[in-house]
PDB file of C-alpha atoms in Angstrom:
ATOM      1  CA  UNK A1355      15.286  -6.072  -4.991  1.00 93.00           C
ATOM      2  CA  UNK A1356      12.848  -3.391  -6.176  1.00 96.00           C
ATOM      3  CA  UNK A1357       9.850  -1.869  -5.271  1.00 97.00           C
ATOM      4  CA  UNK A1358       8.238   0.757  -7.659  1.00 97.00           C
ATOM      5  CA  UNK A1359       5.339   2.646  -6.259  1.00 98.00           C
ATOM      6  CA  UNK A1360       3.406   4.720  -9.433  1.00 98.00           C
ATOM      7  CA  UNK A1361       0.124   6.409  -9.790  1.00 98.00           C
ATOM      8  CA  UNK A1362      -0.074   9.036  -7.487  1.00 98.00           C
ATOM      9  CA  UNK A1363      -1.004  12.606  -8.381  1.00 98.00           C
ATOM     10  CA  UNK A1364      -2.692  15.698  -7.708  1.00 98.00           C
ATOM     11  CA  UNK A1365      -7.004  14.945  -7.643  1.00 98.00           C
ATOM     12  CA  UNK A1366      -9.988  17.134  -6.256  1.00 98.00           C
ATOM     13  CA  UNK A1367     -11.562  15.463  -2.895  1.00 98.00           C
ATOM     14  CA  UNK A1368     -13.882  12.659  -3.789  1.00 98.00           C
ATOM     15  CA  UNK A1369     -12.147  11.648  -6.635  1.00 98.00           C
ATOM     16  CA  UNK A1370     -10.050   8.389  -7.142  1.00 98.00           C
ATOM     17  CA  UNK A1371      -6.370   7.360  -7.889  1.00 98.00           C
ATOM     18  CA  UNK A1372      -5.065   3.930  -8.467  1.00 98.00           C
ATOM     19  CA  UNK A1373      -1.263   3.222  -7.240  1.00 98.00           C
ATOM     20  CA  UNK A1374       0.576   0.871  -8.257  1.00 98.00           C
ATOM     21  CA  UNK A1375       3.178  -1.407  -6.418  1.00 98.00           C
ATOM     22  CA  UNK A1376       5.318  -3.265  -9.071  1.00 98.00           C
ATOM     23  CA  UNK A1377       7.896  -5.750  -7.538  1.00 98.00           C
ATOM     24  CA  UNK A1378      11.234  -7.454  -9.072  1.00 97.00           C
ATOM     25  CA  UNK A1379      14.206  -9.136  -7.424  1.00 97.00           C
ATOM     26  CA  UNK A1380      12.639 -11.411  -5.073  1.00 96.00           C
ATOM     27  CA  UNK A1381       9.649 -14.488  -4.965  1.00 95.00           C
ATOM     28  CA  UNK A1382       6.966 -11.708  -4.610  1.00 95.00           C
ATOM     29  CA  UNK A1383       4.586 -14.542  -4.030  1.00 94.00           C
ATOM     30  CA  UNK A1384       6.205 -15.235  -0.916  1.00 95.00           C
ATOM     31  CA  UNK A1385       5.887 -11.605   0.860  1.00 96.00           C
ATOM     32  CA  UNK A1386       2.783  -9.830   2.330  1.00 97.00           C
ATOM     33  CA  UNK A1387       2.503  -6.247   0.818  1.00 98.00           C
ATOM     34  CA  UNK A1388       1.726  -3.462   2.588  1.00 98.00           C
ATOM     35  CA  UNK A1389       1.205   0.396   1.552  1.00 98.00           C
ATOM     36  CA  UNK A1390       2.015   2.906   4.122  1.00 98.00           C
ATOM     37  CA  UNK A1391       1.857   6.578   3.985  1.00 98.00           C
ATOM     38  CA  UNK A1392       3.652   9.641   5.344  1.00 98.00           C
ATOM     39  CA  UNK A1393       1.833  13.280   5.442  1.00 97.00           C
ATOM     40  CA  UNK A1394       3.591  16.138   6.049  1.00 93.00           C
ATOM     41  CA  UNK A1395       4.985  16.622   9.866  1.00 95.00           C
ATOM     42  CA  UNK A1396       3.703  13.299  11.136  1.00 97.00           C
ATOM     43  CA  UNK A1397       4.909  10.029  11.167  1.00 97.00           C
ATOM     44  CA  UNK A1398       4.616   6.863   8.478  1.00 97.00           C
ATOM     45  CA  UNK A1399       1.458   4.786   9.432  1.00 97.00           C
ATOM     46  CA  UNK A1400       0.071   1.773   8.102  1.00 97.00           C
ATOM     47  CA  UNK A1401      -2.839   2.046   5.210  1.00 98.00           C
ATOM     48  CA  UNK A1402      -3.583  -1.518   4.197  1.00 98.00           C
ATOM     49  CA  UNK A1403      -1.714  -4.549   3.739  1.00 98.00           C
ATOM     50  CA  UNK A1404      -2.958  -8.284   1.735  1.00 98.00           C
ATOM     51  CA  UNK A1405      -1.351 -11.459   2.511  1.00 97.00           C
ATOM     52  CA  UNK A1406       1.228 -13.502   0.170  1.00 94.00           C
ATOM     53  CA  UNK A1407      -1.658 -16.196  -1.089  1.00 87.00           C
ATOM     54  CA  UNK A1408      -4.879 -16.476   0.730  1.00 88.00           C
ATOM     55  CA  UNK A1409      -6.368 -13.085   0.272  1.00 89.00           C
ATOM     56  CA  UNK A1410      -6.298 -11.842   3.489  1.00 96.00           C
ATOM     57  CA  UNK A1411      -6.561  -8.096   3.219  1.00 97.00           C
ATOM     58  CA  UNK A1412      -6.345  -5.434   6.157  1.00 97.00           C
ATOM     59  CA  UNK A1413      -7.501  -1.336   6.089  1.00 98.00           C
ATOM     60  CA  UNK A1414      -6.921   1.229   8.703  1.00 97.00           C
ATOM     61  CA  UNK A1415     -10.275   2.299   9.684  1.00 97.00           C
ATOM     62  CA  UNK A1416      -9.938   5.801   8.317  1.00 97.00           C
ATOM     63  CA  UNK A1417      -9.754   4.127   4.477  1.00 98.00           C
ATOM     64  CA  UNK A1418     -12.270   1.188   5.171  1.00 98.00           C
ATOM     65  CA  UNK A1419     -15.099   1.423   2.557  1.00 98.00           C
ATOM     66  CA  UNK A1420     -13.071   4.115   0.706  1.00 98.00           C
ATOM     67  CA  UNK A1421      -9.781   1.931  -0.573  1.00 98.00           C
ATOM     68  CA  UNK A1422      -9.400  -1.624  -1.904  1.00 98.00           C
ATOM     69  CA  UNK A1423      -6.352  -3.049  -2.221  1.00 98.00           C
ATOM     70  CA  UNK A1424      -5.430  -6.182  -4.609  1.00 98.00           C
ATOM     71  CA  UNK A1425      -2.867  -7.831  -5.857  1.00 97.00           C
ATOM     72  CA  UNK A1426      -1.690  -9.856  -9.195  1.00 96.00           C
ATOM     73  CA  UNK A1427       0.793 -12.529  -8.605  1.00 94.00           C
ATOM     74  CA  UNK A1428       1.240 -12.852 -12.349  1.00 96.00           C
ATOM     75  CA  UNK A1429       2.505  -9.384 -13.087  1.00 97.00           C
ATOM     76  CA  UNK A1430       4.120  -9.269  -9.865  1.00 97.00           C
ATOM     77  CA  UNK A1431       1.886  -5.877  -8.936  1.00 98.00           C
ATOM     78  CA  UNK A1432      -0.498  -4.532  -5.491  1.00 98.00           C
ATOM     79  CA  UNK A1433      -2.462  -2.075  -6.362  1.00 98.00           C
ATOM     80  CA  UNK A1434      -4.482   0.442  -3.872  1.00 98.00           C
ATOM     81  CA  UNK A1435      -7.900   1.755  -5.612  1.00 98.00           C
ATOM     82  CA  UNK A1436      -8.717   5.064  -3.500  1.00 98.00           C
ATOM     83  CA  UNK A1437     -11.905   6.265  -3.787  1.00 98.00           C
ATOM     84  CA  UNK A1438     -13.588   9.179  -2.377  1.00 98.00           C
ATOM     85  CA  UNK A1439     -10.432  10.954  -1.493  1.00 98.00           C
ATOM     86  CA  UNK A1440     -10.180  13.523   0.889  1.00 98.00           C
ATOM     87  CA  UNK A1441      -7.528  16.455   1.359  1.00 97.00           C
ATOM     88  CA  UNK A1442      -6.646  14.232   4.824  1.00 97.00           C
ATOM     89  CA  UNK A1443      -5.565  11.264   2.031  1.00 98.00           C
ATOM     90  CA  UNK A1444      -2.728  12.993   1.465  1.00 98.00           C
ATOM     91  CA  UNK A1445       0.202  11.991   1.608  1.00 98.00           C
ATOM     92  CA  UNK A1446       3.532  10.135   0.331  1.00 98.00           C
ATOM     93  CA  UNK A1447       2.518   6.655  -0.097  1.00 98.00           C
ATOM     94  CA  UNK A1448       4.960   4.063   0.242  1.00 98.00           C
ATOM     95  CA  UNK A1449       4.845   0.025  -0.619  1.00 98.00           C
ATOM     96  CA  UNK A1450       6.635  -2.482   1.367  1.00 98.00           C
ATOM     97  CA  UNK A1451       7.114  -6.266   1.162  1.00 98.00           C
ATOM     98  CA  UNK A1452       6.823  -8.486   4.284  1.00 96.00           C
ATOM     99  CA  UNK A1453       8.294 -12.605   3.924  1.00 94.00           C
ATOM    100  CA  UNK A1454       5.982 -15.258   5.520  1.00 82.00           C
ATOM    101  CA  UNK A1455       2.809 -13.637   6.057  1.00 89.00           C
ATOM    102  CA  UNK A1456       0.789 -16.166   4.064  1.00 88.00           C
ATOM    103  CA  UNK A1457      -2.517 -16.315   5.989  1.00 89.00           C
ATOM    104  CA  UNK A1458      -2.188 -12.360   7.532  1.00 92.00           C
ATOM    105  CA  UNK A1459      -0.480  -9.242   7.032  1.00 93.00           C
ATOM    106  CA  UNK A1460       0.336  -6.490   9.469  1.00 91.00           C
ATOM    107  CA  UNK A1461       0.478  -2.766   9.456  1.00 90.00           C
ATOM    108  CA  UNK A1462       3.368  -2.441  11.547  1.00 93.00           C
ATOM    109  CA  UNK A1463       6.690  -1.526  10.028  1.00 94.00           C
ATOM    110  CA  UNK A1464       9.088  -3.628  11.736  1.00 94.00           C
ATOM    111  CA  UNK A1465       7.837  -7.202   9.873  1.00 94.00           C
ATOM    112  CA  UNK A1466       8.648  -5.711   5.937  1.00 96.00           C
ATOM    113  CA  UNK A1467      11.513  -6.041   4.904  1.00 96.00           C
ATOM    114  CA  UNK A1468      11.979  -4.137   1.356  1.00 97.00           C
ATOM    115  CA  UNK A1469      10.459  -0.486   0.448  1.00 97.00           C
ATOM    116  CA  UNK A1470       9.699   1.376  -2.401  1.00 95.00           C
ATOM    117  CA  UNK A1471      10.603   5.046  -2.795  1.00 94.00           C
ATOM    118  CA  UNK A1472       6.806   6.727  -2.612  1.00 95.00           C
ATOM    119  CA  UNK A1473       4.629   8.090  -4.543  1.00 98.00           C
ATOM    120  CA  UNK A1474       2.542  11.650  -3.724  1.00 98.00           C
ATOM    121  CA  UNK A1475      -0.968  11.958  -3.563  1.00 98.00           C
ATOM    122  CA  UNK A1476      -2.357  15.538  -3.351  1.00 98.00           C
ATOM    123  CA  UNK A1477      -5.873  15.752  -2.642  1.00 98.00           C
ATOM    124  CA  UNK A1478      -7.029  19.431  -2.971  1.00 98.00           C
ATOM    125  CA  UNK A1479     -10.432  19.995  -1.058  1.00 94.00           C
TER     126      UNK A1479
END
């Protein structure tokens, strides 16, 4: 089981990144994704998760209106689009995979069951 988490990177605030989740190993159509991040000093928190088949997508009011997050069953891959970063964006983002949440998906911890290593996003203000 693998999760590879790509794309982050140094930007100026209000600029975008696109990371990538890319997942091998397991029936990734099965699991809920979720991406979760980490700054410096304080603990891992929930950013957005999107179910296994229906759609159903979830933000953490700080990125609502600012991130989109999307996934393709085909190539196995969740992305999160951020847009209009800012220097409180950053972070190590991490990806996770979650079995059996079909119609929701969560952004607690304790329900996903694989992780990916992270990826940093810099935002510099």
């Amino acid at each position: 089981v693998q999760l590879q988490a790509s794309g982050g990177g140094l930007v100026q605030a209000g600029g975008s990144l696109r990371l990538s989740c890319a997942a091998s190993g397991f029936t990734f159509d099965d699991y809920g994704i979720g991406w979760f991040r980490q700054a410096p000093g304080k603990e891992r928190k929930g950013v957005s998760c999107i179910s296994s088949s229906d759609g159903f997508t979830h933000y953490v009011d700080s990125v609502k209106g600012r991130f989109t997050i999307s996934r393709d069953n085909a190539k196995n891959t969740v992305y999160l689009q951020m847009n209009s970063l800012k220097p409180e964006d950053t972070a190590v983002y991490y990806c996770a995979a979650g079995r059996s949440m079909t119609h929701y998906c969560s952004g607690s911890e304790t329900v996903y069951d694989y992780w990916g290593q992270g990826t940093q996003v810099t935002v510099s203000s």
